[in-house]
PDB file of C-alpha atoms in Angstrom:
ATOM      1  CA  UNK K   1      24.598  -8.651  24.661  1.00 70.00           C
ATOM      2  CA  UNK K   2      24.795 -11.729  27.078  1.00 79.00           C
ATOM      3  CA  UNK K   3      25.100 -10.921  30.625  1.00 89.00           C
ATOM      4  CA  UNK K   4      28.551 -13.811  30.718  1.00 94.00           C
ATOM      5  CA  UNK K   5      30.065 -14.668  27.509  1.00 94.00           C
ATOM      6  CA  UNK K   6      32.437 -17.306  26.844  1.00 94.00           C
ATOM      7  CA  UNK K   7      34.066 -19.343  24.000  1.00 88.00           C
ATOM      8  CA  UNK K   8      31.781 -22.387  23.851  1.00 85.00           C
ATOM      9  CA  UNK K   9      34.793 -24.176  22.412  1.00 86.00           C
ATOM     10  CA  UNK K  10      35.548 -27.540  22.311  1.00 92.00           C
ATOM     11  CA  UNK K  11      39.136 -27.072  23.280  1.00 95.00           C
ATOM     12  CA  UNK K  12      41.132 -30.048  22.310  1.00 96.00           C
ATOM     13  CA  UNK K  13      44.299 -30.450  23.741  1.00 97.00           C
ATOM     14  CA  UNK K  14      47.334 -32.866  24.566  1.00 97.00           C
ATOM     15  CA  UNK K  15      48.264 -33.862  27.918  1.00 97.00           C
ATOM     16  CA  UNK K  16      51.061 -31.559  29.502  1.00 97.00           C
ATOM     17  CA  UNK K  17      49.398 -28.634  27.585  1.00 97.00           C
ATOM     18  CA  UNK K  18      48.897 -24.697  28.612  1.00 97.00           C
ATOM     19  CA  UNK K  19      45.154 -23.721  27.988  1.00 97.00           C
ATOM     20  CA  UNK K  20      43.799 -20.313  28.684  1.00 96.00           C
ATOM     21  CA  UNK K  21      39.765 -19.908  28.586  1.00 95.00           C
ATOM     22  CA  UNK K  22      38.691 -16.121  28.539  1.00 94.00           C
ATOM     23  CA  UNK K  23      35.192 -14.651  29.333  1.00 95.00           C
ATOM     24  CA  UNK K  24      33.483 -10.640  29.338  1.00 96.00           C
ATOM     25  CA  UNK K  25      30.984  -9.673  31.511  1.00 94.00           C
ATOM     26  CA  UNK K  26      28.476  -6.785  30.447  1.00 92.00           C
ATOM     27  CA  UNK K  27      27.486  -5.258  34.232  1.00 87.00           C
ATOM     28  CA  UNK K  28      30.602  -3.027  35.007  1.00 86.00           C
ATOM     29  CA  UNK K  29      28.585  -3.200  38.674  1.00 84.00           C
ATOM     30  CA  UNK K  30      29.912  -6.708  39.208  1.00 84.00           C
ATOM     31  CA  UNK K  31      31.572  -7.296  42.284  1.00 81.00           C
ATOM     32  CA  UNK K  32      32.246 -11.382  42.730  1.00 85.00           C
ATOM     33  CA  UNK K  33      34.087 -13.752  40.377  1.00 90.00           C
ATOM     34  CA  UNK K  34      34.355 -17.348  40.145  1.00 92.00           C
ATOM     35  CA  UNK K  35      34.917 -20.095  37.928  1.00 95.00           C
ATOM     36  CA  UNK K  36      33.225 -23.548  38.613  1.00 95.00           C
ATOM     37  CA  UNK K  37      33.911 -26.645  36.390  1.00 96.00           C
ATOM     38  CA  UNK K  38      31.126 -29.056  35.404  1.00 96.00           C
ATOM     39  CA  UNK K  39      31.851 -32.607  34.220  1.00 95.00           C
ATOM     40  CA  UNK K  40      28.811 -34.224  32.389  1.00 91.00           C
ATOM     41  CA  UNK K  41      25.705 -34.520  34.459  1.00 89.00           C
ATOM     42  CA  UNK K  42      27.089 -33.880  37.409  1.00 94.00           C
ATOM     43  CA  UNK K  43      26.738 -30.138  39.593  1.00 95.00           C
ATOM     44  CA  UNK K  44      29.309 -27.094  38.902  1.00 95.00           C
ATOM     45  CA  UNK K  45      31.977 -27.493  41.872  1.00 94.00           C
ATOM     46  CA  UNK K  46      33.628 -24.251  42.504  1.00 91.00           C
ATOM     47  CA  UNK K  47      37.081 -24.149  40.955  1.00 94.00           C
ATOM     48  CA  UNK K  48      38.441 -20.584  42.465  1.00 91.00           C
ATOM     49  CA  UNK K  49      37.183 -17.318  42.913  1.00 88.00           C
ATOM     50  CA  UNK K  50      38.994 -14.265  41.135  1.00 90.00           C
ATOM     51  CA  UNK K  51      40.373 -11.274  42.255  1.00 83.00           C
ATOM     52  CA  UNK K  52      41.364  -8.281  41.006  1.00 83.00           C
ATOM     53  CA  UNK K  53      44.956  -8.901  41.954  1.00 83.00           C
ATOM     54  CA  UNK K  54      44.995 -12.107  39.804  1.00 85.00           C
ATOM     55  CA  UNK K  55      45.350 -15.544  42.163  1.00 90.00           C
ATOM     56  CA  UNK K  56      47.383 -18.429  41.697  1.00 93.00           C
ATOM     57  CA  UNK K  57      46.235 -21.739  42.661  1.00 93.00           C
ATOM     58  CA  UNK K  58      48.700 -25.160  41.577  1.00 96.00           C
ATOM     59  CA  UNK K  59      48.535 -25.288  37.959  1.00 97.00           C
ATOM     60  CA  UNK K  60      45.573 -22.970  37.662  1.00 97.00           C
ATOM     61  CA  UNK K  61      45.905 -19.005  37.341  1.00 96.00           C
ATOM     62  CA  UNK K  62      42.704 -16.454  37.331  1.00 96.00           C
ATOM     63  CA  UNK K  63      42.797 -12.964  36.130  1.00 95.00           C
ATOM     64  CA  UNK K  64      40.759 -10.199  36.348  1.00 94.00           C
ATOM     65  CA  UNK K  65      40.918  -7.047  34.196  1.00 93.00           C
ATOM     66  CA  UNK K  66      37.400  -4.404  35.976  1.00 92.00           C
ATOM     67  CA  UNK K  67      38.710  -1.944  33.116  1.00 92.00           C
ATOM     68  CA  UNK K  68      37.931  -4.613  30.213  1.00 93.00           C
ATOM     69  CA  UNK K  69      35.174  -6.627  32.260  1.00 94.00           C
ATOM     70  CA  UNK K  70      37.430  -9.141  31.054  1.00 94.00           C
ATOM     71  CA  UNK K  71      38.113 -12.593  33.113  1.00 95.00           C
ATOM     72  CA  UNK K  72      40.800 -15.366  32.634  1.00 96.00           C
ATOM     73  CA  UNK K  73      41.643 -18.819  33.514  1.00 97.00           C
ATOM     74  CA  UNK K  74      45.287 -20.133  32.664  1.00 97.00           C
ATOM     75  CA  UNK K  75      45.637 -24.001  33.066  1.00 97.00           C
ATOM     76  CA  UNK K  76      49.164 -25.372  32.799  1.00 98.00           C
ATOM     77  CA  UNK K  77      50.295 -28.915  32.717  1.00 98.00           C
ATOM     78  CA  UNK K  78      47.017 -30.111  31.824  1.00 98.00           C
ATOM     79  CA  UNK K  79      45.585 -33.178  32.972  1.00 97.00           C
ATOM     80  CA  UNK K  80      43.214 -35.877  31.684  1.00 97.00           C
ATOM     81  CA  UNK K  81      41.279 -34.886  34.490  1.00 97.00           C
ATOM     82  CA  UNK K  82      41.047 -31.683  33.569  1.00 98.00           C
ATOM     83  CA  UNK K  83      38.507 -32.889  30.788  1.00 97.00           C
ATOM     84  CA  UNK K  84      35.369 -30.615  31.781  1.00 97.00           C
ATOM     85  CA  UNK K  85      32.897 -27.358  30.726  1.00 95.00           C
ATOM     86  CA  UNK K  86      34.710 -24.666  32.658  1.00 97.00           C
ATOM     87  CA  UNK K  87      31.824 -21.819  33.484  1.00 96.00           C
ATOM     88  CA  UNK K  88      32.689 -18.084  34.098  1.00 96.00           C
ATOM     89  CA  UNK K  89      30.262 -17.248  37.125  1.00 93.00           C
ATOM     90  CA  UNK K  90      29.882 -13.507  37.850  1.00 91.00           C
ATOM     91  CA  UNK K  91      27.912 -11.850  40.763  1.00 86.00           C
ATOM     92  CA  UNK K  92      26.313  -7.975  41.040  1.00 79.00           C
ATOM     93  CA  UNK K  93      26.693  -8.358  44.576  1.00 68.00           C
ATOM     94  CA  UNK K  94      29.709  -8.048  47.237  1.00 58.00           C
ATOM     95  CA  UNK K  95      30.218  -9.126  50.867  1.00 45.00           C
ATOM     96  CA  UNK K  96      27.298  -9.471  53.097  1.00 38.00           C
ATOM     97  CA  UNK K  97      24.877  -8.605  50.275  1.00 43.00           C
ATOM     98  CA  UNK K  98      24.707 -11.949  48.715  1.00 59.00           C
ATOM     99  CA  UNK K  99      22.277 -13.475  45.682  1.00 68.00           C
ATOM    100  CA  UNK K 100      22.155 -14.776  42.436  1.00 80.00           C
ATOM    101  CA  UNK K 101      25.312 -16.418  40.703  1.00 87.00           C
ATOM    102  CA  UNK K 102      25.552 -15.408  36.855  1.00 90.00           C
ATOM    103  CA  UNK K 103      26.706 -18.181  34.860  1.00 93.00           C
ATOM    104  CA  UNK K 104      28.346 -18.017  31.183  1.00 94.00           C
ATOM    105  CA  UNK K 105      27.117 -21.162  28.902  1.00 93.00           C
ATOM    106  CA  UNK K 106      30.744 -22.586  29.201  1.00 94.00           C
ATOM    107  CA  UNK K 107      34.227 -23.616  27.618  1.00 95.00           C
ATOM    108  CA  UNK K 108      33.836 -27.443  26.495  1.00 95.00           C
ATOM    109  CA  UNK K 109      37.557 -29.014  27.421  1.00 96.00           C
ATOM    110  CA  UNK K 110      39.144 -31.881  26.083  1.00 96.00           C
ATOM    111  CA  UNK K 111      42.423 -33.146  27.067  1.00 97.00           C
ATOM    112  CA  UNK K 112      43.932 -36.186  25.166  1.00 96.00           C
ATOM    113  CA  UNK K 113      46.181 -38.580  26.190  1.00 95.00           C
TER     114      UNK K 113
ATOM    115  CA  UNK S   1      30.437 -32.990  56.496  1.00 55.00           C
ATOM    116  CA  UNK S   2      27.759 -33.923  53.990  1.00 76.00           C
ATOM    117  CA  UNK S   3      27.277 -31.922  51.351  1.00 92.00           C
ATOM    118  CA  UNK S   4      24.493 -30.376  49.773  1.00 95.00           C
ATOM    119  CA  UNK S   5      21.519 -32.975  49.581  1.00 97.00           C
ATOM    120  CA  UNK S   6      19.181 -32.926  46.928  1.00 98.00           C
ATOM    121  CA  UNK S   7      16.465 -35.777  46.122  1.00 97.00           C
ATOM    122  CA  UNK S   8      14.932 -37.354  44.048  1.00 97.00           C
ATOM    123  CA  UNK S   9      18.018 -37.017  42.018  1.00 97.00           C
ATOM    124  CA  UNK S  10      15.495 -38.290  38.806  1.00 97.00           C
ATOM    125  CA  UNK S  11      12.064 -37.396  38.814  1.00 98.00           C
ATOM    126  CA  UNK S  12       9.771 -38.577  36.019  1.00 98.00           C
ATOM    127  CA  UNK S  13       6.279 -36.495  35.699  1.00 98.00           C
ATOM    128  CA  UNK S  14       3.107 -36.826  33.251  1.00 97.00           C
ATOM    129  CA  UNK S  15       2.389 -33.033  31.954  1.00 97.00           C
ATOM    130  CA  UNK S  16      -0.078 -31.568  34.213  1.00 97.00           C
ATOM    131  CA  UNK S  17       1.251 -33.397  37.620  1.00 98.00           C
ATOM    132  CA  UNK S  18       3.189 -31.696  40.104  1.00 98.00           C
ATOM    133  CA  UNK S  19       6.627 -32.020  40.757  1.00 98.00           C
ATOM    134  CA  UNK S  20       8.301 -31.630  43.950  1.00 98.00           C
ATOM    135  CA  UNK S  21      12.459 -30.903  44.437  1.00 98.00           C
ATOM    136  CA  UNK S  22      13.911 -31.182  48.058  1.00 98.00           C
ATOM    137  CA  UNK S  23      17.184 -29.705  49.143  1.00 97.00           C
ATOM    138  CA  UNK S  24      18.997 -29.784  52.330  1.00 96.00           C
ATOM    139  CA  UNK S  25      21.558 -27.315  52.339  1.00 94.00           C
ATOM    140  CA  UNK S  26      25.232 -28.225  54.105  1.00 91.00           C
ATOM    141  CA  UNK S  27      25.687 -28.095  57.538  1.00 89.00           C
ATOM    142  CA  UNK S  28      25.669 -24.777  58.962  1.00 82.00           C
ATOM    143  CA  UNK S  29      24.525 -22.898  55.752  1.00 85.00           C
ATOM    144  CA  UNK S  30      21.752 -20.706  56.346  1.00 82.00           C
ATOM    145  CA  UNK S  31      21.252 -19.768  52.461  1.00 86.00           C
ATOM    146  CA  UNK S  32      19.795 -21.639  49.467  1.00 91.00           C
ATOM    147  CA  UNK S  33      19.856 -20.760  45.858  1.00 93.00           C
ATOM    148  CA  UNK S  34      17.837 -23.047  43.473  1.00 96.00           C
ATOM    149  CA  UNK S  35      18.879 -22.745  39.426  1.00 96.00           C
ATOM    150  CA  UNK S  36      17.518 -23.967  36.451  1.00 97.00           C
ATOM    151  CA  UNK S  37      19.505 -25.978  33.840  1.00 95.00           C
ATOM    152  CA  UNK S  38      17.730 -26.395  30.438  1.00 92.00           C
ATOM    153  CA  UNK S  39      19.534 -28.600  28.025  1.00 84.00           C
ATOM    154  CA  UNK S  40      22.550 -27.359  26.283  1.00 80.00           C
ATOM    155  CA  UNK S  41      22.086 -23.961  28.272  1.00 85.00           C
ATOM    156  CA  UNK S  42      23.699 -22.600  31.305  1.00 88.00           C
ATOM    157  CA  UNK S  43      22.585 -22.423  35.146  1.00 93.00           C
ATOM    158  CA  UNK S  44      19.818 -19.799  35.063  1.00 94.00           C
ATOM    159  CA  UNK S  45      19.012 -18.507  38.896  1.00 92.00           C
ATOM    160  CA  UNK S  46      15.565 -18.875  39.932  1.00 95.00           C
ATOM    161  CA  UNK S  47      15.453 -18.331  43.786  1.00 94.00           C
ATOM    162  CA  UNK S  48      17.385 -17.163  46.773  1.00 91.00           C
ATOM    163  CA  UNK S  49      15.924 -17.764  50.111  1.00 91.00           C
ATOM    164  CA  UNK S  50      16.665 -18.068  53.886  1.00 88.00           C
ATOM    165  CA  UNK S  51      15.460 -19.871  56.458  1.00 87.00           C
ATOM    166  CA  UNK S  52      11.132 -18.659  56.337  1.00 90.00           C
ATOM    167  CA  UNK S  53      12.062 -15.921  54.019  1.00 91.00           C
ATOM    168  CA  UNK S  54      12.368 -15.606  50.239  1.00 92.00           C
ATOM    169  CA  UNK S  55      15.276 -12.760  49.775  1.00 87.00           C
ATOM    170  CA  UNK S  56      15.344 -12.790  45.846  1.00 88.00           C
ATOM    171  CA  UNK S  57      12.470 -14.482  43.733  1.00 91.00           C
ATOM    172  CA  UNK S  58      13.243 -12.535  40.589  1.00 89.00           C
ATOM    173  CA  UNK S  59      14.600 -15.772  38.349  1.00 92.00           C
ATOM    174  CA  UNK S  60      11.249 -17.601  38.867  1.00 94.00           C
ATOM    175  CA  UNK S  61       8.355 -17.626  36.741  1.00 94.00           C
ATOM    176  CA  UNK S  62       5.444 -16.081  37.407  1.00 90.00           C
ATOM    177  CA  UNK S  63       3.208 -19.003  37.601  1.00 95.00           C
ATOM    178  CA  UNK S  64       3.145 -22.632  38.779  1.00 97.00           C
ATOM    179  CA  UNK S  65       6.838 -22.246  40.733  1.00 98.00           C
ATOM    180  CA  UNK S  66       7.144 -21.538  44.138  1.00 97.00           C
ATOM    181  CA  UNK S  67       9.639 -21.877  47.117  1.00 97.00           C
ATOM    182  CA  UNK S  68       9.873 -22.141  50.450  1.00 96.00           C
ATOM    183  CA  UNK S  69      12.718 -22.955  52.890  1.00 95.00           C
ATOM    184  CA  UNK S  70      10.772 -23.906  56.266  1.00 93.00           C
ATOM    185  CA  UNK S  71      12.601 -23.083  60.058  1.00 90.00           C
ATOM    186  CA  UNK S  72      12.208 -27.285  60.216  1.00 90.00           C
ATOM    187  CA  UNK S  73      12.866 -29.294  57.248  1.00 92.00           C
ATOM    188  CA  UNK S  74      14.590 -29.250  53.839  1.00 95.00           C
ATOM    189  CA  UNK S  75      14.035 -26.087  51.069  1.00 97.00           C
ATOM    190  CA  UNK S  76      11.602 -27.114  48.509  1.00 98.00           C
ATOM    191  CA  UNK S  77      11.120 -26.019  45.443  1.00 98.00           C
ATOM    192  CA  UNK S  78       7.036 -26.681  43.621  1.00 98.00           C
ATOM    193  CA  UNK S  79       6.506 -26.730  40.137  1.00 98.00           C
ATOM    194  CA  UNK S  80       2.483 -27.655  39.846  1.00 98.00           C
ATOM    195  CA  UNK S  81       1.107 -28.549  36.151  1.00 98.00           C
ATOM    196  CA  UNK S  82       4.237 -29.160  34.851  1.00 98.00           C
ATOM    197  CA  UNK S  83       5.041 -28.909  30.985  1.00 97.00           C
ATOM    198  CA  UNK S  84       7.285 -30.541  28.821  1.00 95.00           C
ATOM    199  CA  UNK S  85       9.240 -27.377  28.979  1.00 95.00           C
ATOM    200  CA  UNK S  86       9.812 -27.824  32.499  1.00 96.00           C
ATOM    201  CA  UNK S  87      11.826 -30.711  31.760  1.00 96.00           C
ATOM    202  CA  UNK S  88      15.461 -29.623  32.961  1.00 96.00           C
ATOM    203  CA  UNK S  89      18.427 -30.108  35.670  1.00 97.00           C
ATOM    204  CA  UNK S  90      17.352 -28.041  38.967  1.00 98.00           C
ATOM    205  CA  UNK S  91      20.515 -27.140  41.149  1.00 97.00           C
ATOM    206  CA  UNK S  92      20.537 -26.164  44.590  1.00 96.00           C
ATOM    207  CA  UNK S  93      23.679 -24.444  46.179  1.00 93.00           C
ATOM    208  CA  UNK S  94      23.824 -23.077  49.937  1.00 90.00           C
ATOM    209  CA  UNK S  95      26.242 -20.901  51.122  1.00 84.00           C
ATOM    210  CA  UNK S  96      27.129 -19.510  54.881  1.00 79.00           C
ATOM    211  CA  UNK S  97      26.220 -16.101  55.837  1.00 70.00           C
ATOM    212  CA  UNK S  98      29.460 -13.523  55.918  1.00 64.00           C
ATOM    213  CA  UNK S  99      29.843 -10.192  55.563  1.00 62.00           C
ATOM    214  CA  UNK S 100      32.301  -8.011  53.966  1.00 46.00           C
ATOM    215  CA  UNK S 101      34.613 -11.422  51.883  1.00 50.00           C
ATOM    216  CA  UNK S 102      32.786 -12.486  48.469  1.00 44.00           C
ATOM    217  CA  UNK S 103      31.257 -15.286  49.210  1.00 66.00           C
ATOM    218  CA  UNK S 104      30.812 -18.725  47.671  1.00 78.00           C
ATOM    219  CA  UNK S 105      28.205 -21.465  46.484  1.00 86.00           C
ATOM    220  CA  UNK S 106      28.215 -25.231  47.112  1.00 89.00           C
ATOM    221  CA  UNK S 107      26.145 -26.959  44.602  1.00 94.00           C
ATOM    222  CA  UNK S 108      24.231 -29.995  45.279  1.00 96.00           C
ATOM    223  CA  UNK S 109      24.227 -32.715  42.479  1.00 97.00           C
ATOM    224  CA  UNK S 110      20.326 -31.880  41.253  1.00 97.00           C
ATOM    225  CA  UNK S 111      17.551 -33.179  40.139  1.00 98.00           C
ATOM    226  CA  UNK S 112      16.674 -34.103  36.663  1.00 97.00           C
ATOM    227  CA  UNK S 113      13.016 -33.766  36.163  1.00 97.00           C
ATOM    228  CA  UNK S 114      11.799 -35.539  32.547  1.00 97.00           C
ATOM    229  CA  UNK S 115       7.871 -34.738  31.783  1.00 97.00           C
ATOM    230  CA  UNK S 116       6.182 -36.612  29.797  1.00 96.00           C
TER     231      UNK S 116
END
């Protein structure tokens, strides 16, 4: 089983659109969580991290179910800026113990006009 | 503030030459984290280090890689003899040095290394 799995997609959507990209995580021992977007050739850039409370931020919502080792990312209104790989990033470590970043393959999103 | 600095930001090698991949992390970042992107795959990690110390080397491979991050100077990561399998995106992220709040990773925009 892959460490991060998500839907490699493409996703294909209309502008104005609600799009939800999910991703599982095998180490129950996880304590960080982030998704990062990546356009084409360029670097990840850090989207939001995740908590376990769910956060909120503009048209974007993360989720976090520990029980499932189960991660979410809602976006609403989409954009044709939005058009990216969206990568589930997950990290064994917590707080001043920091390291490696464990990235899925990514979500492929397309947003049409 | 200048982000994360990586350069070359294309580097073209003949197999069996050695490449060389700088990185400067952001200001005031004391950590640097150097990943591996293979085509079509996802960021693998290869190496965590601070400033004169490697912390985590367990992503790199056991020959012809190596890292450093000097007290002067930019992080640099080696890859001597290279192979056509080497060819790949190499990220570098740095991230400040907190305790106790998850913290997060600033990617630089790489370097894409094509052998020959």
């Amino acid at each position: 089983r892959k460490e991060v799995e998500q839907d490699p997609g493409p996703f294909n959507v209309p502008e104005g659109a609600t799009v939800a990209f999910n991703c599982t995580y095998s180490n129950s021992a996880s304590q960080s969580f982030f998704w990062y977007r990546q356009d084409c050739r360029k670097e990840p850039k850090l989207l939001m991290s995740v908590y376990s409370s769910g956060n909120e931020d503009g048209r974007f919502t993360a989720q976090l179910n520990r029980a499932s080792q189960y991660i979410s990312l809602l976006i609403r209104d989409s954009k044709l800026s939005d058009s990216a790989t969206y990568l589930c990033v997950v990290s064994p470590n917590y707080g001043g113990s920091q390291g490696n970043l464990i990235f899925g393959k990514g979500t492929k999103l397309s947003v049409k006009p | 503030n200048a982000g994360v600095m990586q350069n070359p930001r294309h580097l073209v090698r003949r197999r069996g030459q050695e490449a060389r991949l700088r990185c400067s992390p952001m200001k005031g970042h004391s950590h640097v984290y150097w990943y591996r992107q293979l085509p079509e795959e996802g960021l693998k990690f290869m190496v965590y280090l601070q400033k004169e110390n490697i912390i985590d080397e367990s992503g790199m491979p056991k020959e012809r890689f190596s890292a450093e991050f000097p007290k002067e100077g930019p992080s640099i990561l080696r890859i001597q003899q290279v192979v056509r399998g080497d060819s790949a995106a190499y990220f570098c992220a740095s991230s400040p040095f907190r305790q106790g709040i998850a913290y997060e990773q600033y990617f630089g925009p790489g370097t894409r290394l094509t052998v020959t």
